[in-house]
Amino acid sequence: MDKFNAYVDANAERFIAELQEACRQPSISAQKVGLEEMAQVVLERLRRLGAEARLIEVEGAPPLVYGELGEGDRTLMFYNHYDVQPPEPLELWESDPFDPQIRQGALYARGASDNKGNLMARLQAIEAWLATRGELPLRVTFVVEGEEEVGSPHLAQFVAEHRELLEGADGCLWESGYKDPAERLVITLGLKGILYVELRAQGAAQDLHSSWATIVPNPAWRLVWALASLKDEEDRITLDGLMDHVAEPTPEEMEMLAAIPFEEEKLKADYGIPRFIRDLSGLELLKKHLFGPTCTICGFKTGYTGPGGKTVLPHEAVVKVDFRLVPDLTPELVMDLLRKHLDRRGFTDVEVVDLSGVRPAKSDPQAPIVRAAVEAARAVYGREPVVYPLMAGSGPMYLLCQGLGIPAFSTGVGHAGSNIHAPNENIRLTDYIEGIKYIGELIRRFGG
Amino acid sequence: MDKFNAYVDANAERFIAELQEACRQPSISAQKVGLEEMAQVVLERLRRLGAEARLIEVEGAPPLVYGELGEGDRTLMFYNHYDVQPPEPLELWESDPFDPQIRQGALYARGASDNKGNLMARLQAIEAWLATRGELPLRVTFVVEGEEEVGSPHLAQFVAEHRELLEGADGCLWESGYKDPAERLVITLGLKGILYVELRAQGAAQDLHSSWATIVPNPAWRLVWALASLKDEEDRITLDGLMDHVAEPTPEEMEMLAAIPFEEEKLKADYGIPRFIRDLSGLELLKKHLFGPTCTICGFKTGYTGPGGKTVLPHEAVVKVDFRLVPDLTPELVMDLLRKHLDRRGFTDVEVVDLSGVRPAKSDPQAPIVRAAVEAARAVYGREPVVYPLMAGSGPMYLLCQGLGIPAFSTGVGHAGSNIHAPNENIRLTDYIEGIKYIGELIRRFGG
């Protein structure tokens, strides 16, 4: 890989300039700003590599950029997104979020890490490969959507309409990742799924004077009682049947957990909490965090919530609840369990509204793509990466990968202080250049 | 009383005009509009009767009007208020709320029923008495405050500073009342008390991504669990010790309940509910409504409550709860029971903030003032009144009356369609004139 790495180093300045160009184009999905323009930028960069590339339209979505190039026994899919989070609050940025500046070895811009830095590193690595090693040793596909930051609302439709573009891939590099505070590359093999619902209860036709609370049902109490049946004071989910479907981590996964550095005291201080739930620590804490399902009240709205007192009997109550799903829970299963659980307890009046759901995704640590990912990390970074068998967060990885039998992993060019989704998002230039080399090494190892 | 009644009839037009004058003066305590001016109107009307009257200042409050006149063995106190509810929403009024109009035998204005109609009827009755029967047969005192519609926040201070003006009264006519849909005069002998609190719980220092719900405590769950310990799904209050303090209605009170007409089907239709709590009906329903304490969620606020989903772990949750207090519960007792109940269950982290409280008030049905009130109603209206031993609502009756050993009752010139606190508030002119005669009869019977 000497020639490859030498090419990357020789072209580092241009690669960084190209990333700056990409970051200069706003592409904010939540605000529908610059998406078509950004899709064109990605399309042209792919075509410049010689890829067969095109825009794919799904009704209601900004164009998805699809590209493929190379030939070989294996296919490696790159999943990325060209949209970014809104830059607000602008006053907290030290420089314009869409005017990428370099300060003290880091590039500051919205999207620098999430996800333009990662997308561009992957594209630059292909260029360097073609320039120094000729043909790619495998087939590469790019799936670059423009709605990841708003929850990928049209990705399922894309998969349904273009399954043939995805099926048969032998591995997928998911969008992003970072180095932890100890500068170890983080590789993640899965994401939790999620079911997001609203529970709604109705009382009288309108708010009443609270003196009627003696005899007129209060929807807020209905929801409190329904919720209290779902989780106990020890934070154990008591929804009938749910825990029966939760897979225990394998011994191999427990070993992976044991190898993950987890700064408990720093986290407690950062979050301002005296203790974690049930006072957990160590491996039990990490096991619950990564392999535990959740049932979370994200919001509760009923009655009067302004200052002081108002003696009102609310006519309606709504609670927003998310369930983070670990293997082998699915949104469909949990919806069904939830409805039955409530009905069994007489809460037939509590409506359950399904707002969204994605399945959990998890890749076999022994899958060739995962082995290649870890080996490439050792080779490029010179030390063992941290491998998370599952992350605490969620994303549509199952939809695009595991659901089609494609093992996937995620890593990228960020660092612990990259401030993704926040002001002063940045990557370090050395991480970016190393990240390009990492992609080259991955292609070499996975392409054989 | 023939001369008295003849005087009232002969002066009816002027009495109505004087009420219109009083209603023309806006006096909105919530908006601090016209209160000084209205206090002057009341003061002058009292002085015109020959009363010794003055304004009493309590710091932060609009002036309270106090007046006394007459001599005799007994003292009858009139408690009224000169402030009114805000007139909004204005667009629903058929005529200007402060330009009293007469339509189809009714006078429409904000305050017509609550409470200027009642206050003026009492003043007019005194005039008629003095004009036709000479000296009053008892001593009469007027306590007319200007903050009833905002919860009488300075009344306790007034009582503390001017106890001597109240003590020793033999009975009190409370501010207002109405005829029921069957045109029977409603007389009430008591009000529930209330304790209004906020329960507050804190989680992390700021809202977090809900993937942290695995290990970071969620204040919304803390409140759900705390609340669920206070009342069960059958709507039974399970707060430790509370029900031990709840007095059963006496046999006499149960008889009074049995005599109260209660239109269950109409109420369910009006409120749009298929059934009352626990499917109660008849005497059990009315007993729970009037003699049952409540624990009501008036509002719950936490996390994200806008449209759609946001996966957030809230950092704070607040629930507003009111307890309606029946004899022998007091706000102080319930605060104490609540704190101990929560602590006993480990909810030491749940803060309880006392927003306000008043004690329940109940008068002995055999008290001379009550007997006089019922007899006067029979005499003037020609039929049996409906006597409520207790109302479902709350007010500061204990503070001014029962706490000082003064039996009290409430009745007035409204009717079932008076729309108090609502647009198109009104009284019927015949009710107003009858109401003046009722006060005359009450004075005669109570004064002896």
Coordinates of N, CA and C in Angstrom, one line a residue, chain B residues 46-141:
Chain B
L46 N -73.0 51.7 50.3 CA -73.1 51.4 51.8 C -73.4 52.6 52.6
R47 N -72.6 53.7 52.3 CA -72.8 54.9 53.1 C -74.2 55.5 52.9
R48 N -74.7 55.4 51.7 CA -76.0 55.9 51.3 C -77.1 55.2 52.2
L49 N -76.7 53.9 52.6 CA -77.7 53.2 53.5 C -77.5 53.7 55.0
G50 N -76.5 54.5 55.2 CA -76.3 54.9 56.6 C -75.3 54.0 57.3
A51 N -74.6 53.1 56.5 CA -73.7 52.2 57.2 C -72.4 52.9 57.5
E52 N -71.8 52.4 58.6 CA -70.4 52.9 58.9 C -69.5 52.0 58.0
A53 N -68.9 52.7 57.0 CA -68.2 51.9 56.0 C -66.9 52.5 55.7
R54 N -65.9 51.6 55.3 CA -64.6 52.1 55.0 C -63.9 51.1 54.1
L55 N -62.8 51.6 53.5 CA -61.9 50.7 52.8 C -60.8 50.2 53.7
I56 N -60.5 49.0 53.6 CA -59.5 48.4 54.4 C -58.4 47.9 53.4
E57 N -57.2 48.4 53.7 CA -56.0 48.0 52.8 C -55.2 46.9 53.4
V58 N -55.0 45.9 52.6 CA -54.0 44.9 52.9 C -53.0 44.9 51.8
E59 N -51.7 44.9 52.2 CA -50.6 45.2 51.2 C -50.7 44.3 50.0
G60 N -50.7 44.9 48.8 CA -50.7 44.1 47.6 C -52.1 43.8 47.1
A61 N -53.1 44.1 47.9 CA -54.5 43.8 47.5 C -55.3 45.1 47.1
P62 N -56.3 45.0 46.3 CA -57.2 46.1 46.1 C -58.0 46.3 47.4
P63 N -58.5 47.5 47.6 CA -59.2 47.7 48.9 C -60.4 46.8 49.1
L64 N -60.5 46.3 50.4 CA -61.6 45.5 50.8 C -62.6 46.5 51.4
V65 N -63.9 46.4 51.0 CA -64.9 47.3 51.5 C -65.5 46.6 52.7
Y66 N -65.5 47.3 53.9 CA -66.1 46.8 55.1 C -67.2 47.8 55.5
G67 N -68.3 47.3 55.9 CA -69.4 48.2 56.4 C -70.2 47.5 57.4
E68 N -70.8 48.3 58.3 CA -71.7 47.7 59.3 C -72.8 48.7 59.6
L69 N -74.0 48.1 59.9 CA -75.1 49.0 60.3 C -76.1 48.1 61.0
G70 N -77.0 48.8 61.8 CA -78.0 48.1 62.5 C -77.5 47.6 63.9
E71 N -78.5 47.3 64.7 CA -78.2 46.8 66.0 C -79.1 45.7 66.4
G72 N -78.7 44.8 67.3 CA -79.6 43.7 67.6 C -78.8 42.6 68.3
D73 N -79.5 41.6 68.8 CA -78.8 40.5 69.4 C -77.9 39.7 68.5
R74 N -78.4 39.7 67.3 CA -77.6 38.8 66.3 C -76.9 39.7 65.3
T75 N -75.8 39.1 64.8 CA -75.1 39.8 63.7 C -75.1 38.8 62.5
L76 N -75.5 39.4 61.3 CA -75.5 38.7 60.1 C -74.4 39.3 59.2
M77 N -73.5 38.4 58.7 CA -72.4 38.9 57.9 C -72.8 38.6 56.4
F78 N -72.5 39.5 55.5 CA -72.6 39.3 54.1 C -71.2 39.3 53.5
Y79 N -70.9 38.1 52.9 CA -69.6 38.1 52.2 C -69.8 38.2 50.7
N80 N -69.2 39.1 50.1 CA -69.4 39.3 48.6 C -68.0 39.8 48.1
H81 N -68.0 39.8 46.7 CA -66.8 40.4 46.1 C -67.2 41.3 44.9
Y82 N -66.5 42.3 44.7 CA -66.8 43.3 43.7 C -66.0 43.1 42.4
D83 N -65.1 42.1 42.4 CA -64.3 41.9 41.2 C -65.1 40.8 40.3
V84 N -64.8 40.8 39.1 CA -65.4 39.9 38.1 C -64.3 39.2 37.3
Q85 N -64.8 38.1 36.7 CA -63.9 37.4 35.8 C -63.6 38.2 34.5
P86 N -62.5 38.0 33.9 CA -62.2 38.7 32.6 C -63.4 38.3 31.6
P87 N -63.8 39.3 30.8 CA -64.9 39.0 29.9 C -64.6 38.2 28.7
E88 N -63.3 38.0 28.4 CA -62.9 37.3 27.2 C -63.5 35.8 27.2
P89 N -63.8 35.3 26.0 CA -63.7 35.8 24.6 C -64.8 36.7 24.3
L90 N -64.4 38.0 23.9 CA -65.4 39.0 23.7 C -66.3 38.7 22.5
E91 N -65.8 38.0 21.5 CA -66.6 37.8 20.3 C -67.8 36.9 20.5
L92 N -67.8 36.2 21.7 CA -69.0 35.4 21.9 C -70.1 36.1 22.7
W93 N -69.9 37.3 23.1 CA -70.9 38.1 23.8 C -71.9 38.7 22.7
E94 N -73.1 38.6 23.1 CA -74.1 39.2 22.2 C -74.2 40.7 22.4
S95 N -73.8 41.2 23.5 CA -73.7 42.6 23.7 C -72.5 42.9 24.6
D96 N -72.0 44.1 24.6 CA -70.8 44.5 25.4 C -70.9 44.0 26.8
P97 N -69.9 43.3 27.4 CA -70.1 42.8 28.7 C -70.1 43.8 29.8
F98 N -69.7 45.1 29.5 CA -69.8 46.1 30.4 C -70.8 47.2 30.0
D99 N -71.7 46.8 29.1 CA -72.8 47.7 28.8 C -74.1 46.9 29.0
P100 N -74.6 46.8 30.2 CA -75.6 45.9 30.6 C -76.9 46.1 29.7
Q101 N -77.3 45.1 29.1 CA -78.5 45.1 28.2 C -79.6 44.2 28.8
I102 N -80.9 44.6 28.6 CA -82.0 43.8 29.0 C -82.6 43.2 27.8
R103 N -82.6 41.9 27.7 CA -83.3 41.2 26.6 C -84.1 40.0 27.1
Q104 N -85.4 40.0 26.7 CA -86.3 39.0 27.1 C -86.3 38.7 28.6
G105 N -86.4 39.8 29.4 CA -86.5 39.7 30.8 C -85.2 39.3 31.6
A106 N -84.1 39.4 30.9 CA -82.8 39.1 31.6 C -81.8 40.2 31.3
L107 N -81.0 40.4 32.3 CA -80.0 41.4 32.3 C -78.6 40.8 32.0
Y108 N -78.0 41.2 30.9 CA -76.7 40.6 30.4 C -75.6 41.5 30.7
A109 N -74.6 41.0 31.5 CA -73.4 41.8 31.8 C -72.4 40.9 32.5
R110 N -71.2 41.1 32.4 CA -70.2 40.5 33.2 C -70.4 40.9 34.6
G111 N -70.6 40.0 35.5 CA -70.8 40.3 37.0 C -72.3 40.3 37.3
A112 N -73.2 40.2 36.3 CA -74.6 40.3 36.6 C -75.0 39.3 37.7
S113 N -74.5 38.1 37.6 CA -74.8 37.1 38.6 C -73.7 37.0 39.6
D114 N -72.4 37.0 39.1 CA -71.3 36.7 39.9 C -70.3 37.9 40.0
N115 N -70.5 38.8 40.9 CA -71.3 38.7 42.1 C -72.0 40.0 42.4
K116 N -72.1 40.9 41.3 CA -72.7 42.2 41.5 C -74.2 42.1 41.8
G117 N -74.8 41.1 41.0 CA -76.3 41.0 41.2 C -76.6 40.6 42.7
N118 N -75.8 39.7 43.2 CA -76.0 39.3 44.6 C -75.7 40.4 45.6
L119 N -74.6 41.1 45.4 CA -74.2 42.1 46.3 C -75.2 43.2 46.3
M120 N -75.7 43.6 45.1 CA -76.7 44.7 45.0 C -78.0 44.3 45.6
A121 N -78.4 43.1 45.4 CA -79.7 42.6 46.0 C -79.7 42.7 47.5
R122 N -78.5 42.4 48.1 CA -78.4 42.5 49.5 C -78.5 44.0 50.0
L123 N -77.8 44.8 49.2 CA -77.8 46.3 49.6 C -79.2 46.8 49.4
Q124 N -79.9 46.4 48.3 CA -81.2 47.0 48.0 C -82.2 46.5 49.1
A125 N -82.0 45.3 49.6 CA -82.9 44.7 50.6 C -82.8 45.6 51.9
I126 N -81.6 46.0 52.2 CA -81.4 46.8 53.4 C -82.1 48.1 53.3
E127 N -82.0 48.7 52.1 CA -82.7 50.0 51.8 C -84.2 49.8 52.0
A128 N -84.7 48.7 51.4 CA -86.2 48.5 51.5 C -86.6 48.3 52.9
W129 N -85.8 47.6 53.7 CA -86.1 47.4 55.1 C -86.2 48.7 55.8
L130 N -85.1 49.5 55.7 CA -85.0 50.7 56.4 C -86.2 51.7 56.0
A131 N -86.6 51.6 54.7 CA -87.6 52.5 54.2 C -89.0 52.1 54.7
T132 N -89.2 50.8 55.0 CA -90.5 50.3 55.2 C -90.7 49.8 56.7
R133 N -89.6 49.4 57.3 CA -89.7 48.8 58.6 C -88.9 49.5 59.7
G134 N -88.2 50.5 59.3 CA -87.4 51.3 60.3 C -86.1 50.6 60.6
E135 N -85.8 50.5 61.9 CA -84.5 50.0 62.2 C -84.4 48.5 61.9
L136 N -83.1 48.1 61.6 CA -82.8 46.6 61.3 C -83.0 45.9 62.7
P137 N -83.5 44.7 62.6 CA -83.6 43.9 63.9 C -82.3 43.2 64.3
L138 N -81.3 43.4 63.5 CA -80.0 42.8 63.9 C -78.9 43.7 63.3
R139 N -77.7 43.3 63.7 CA -76.5 44.0 63.2 C -76.1 43.3 61.9
V140 N -75.8 44.1 60.9 CA -75.4 43.5 59.6 C -74.0 44.0 59.3
T141 N -73.1 43.1 58.8 CA -71.8 43.5 58.4 C -71.6 43.1 56.9

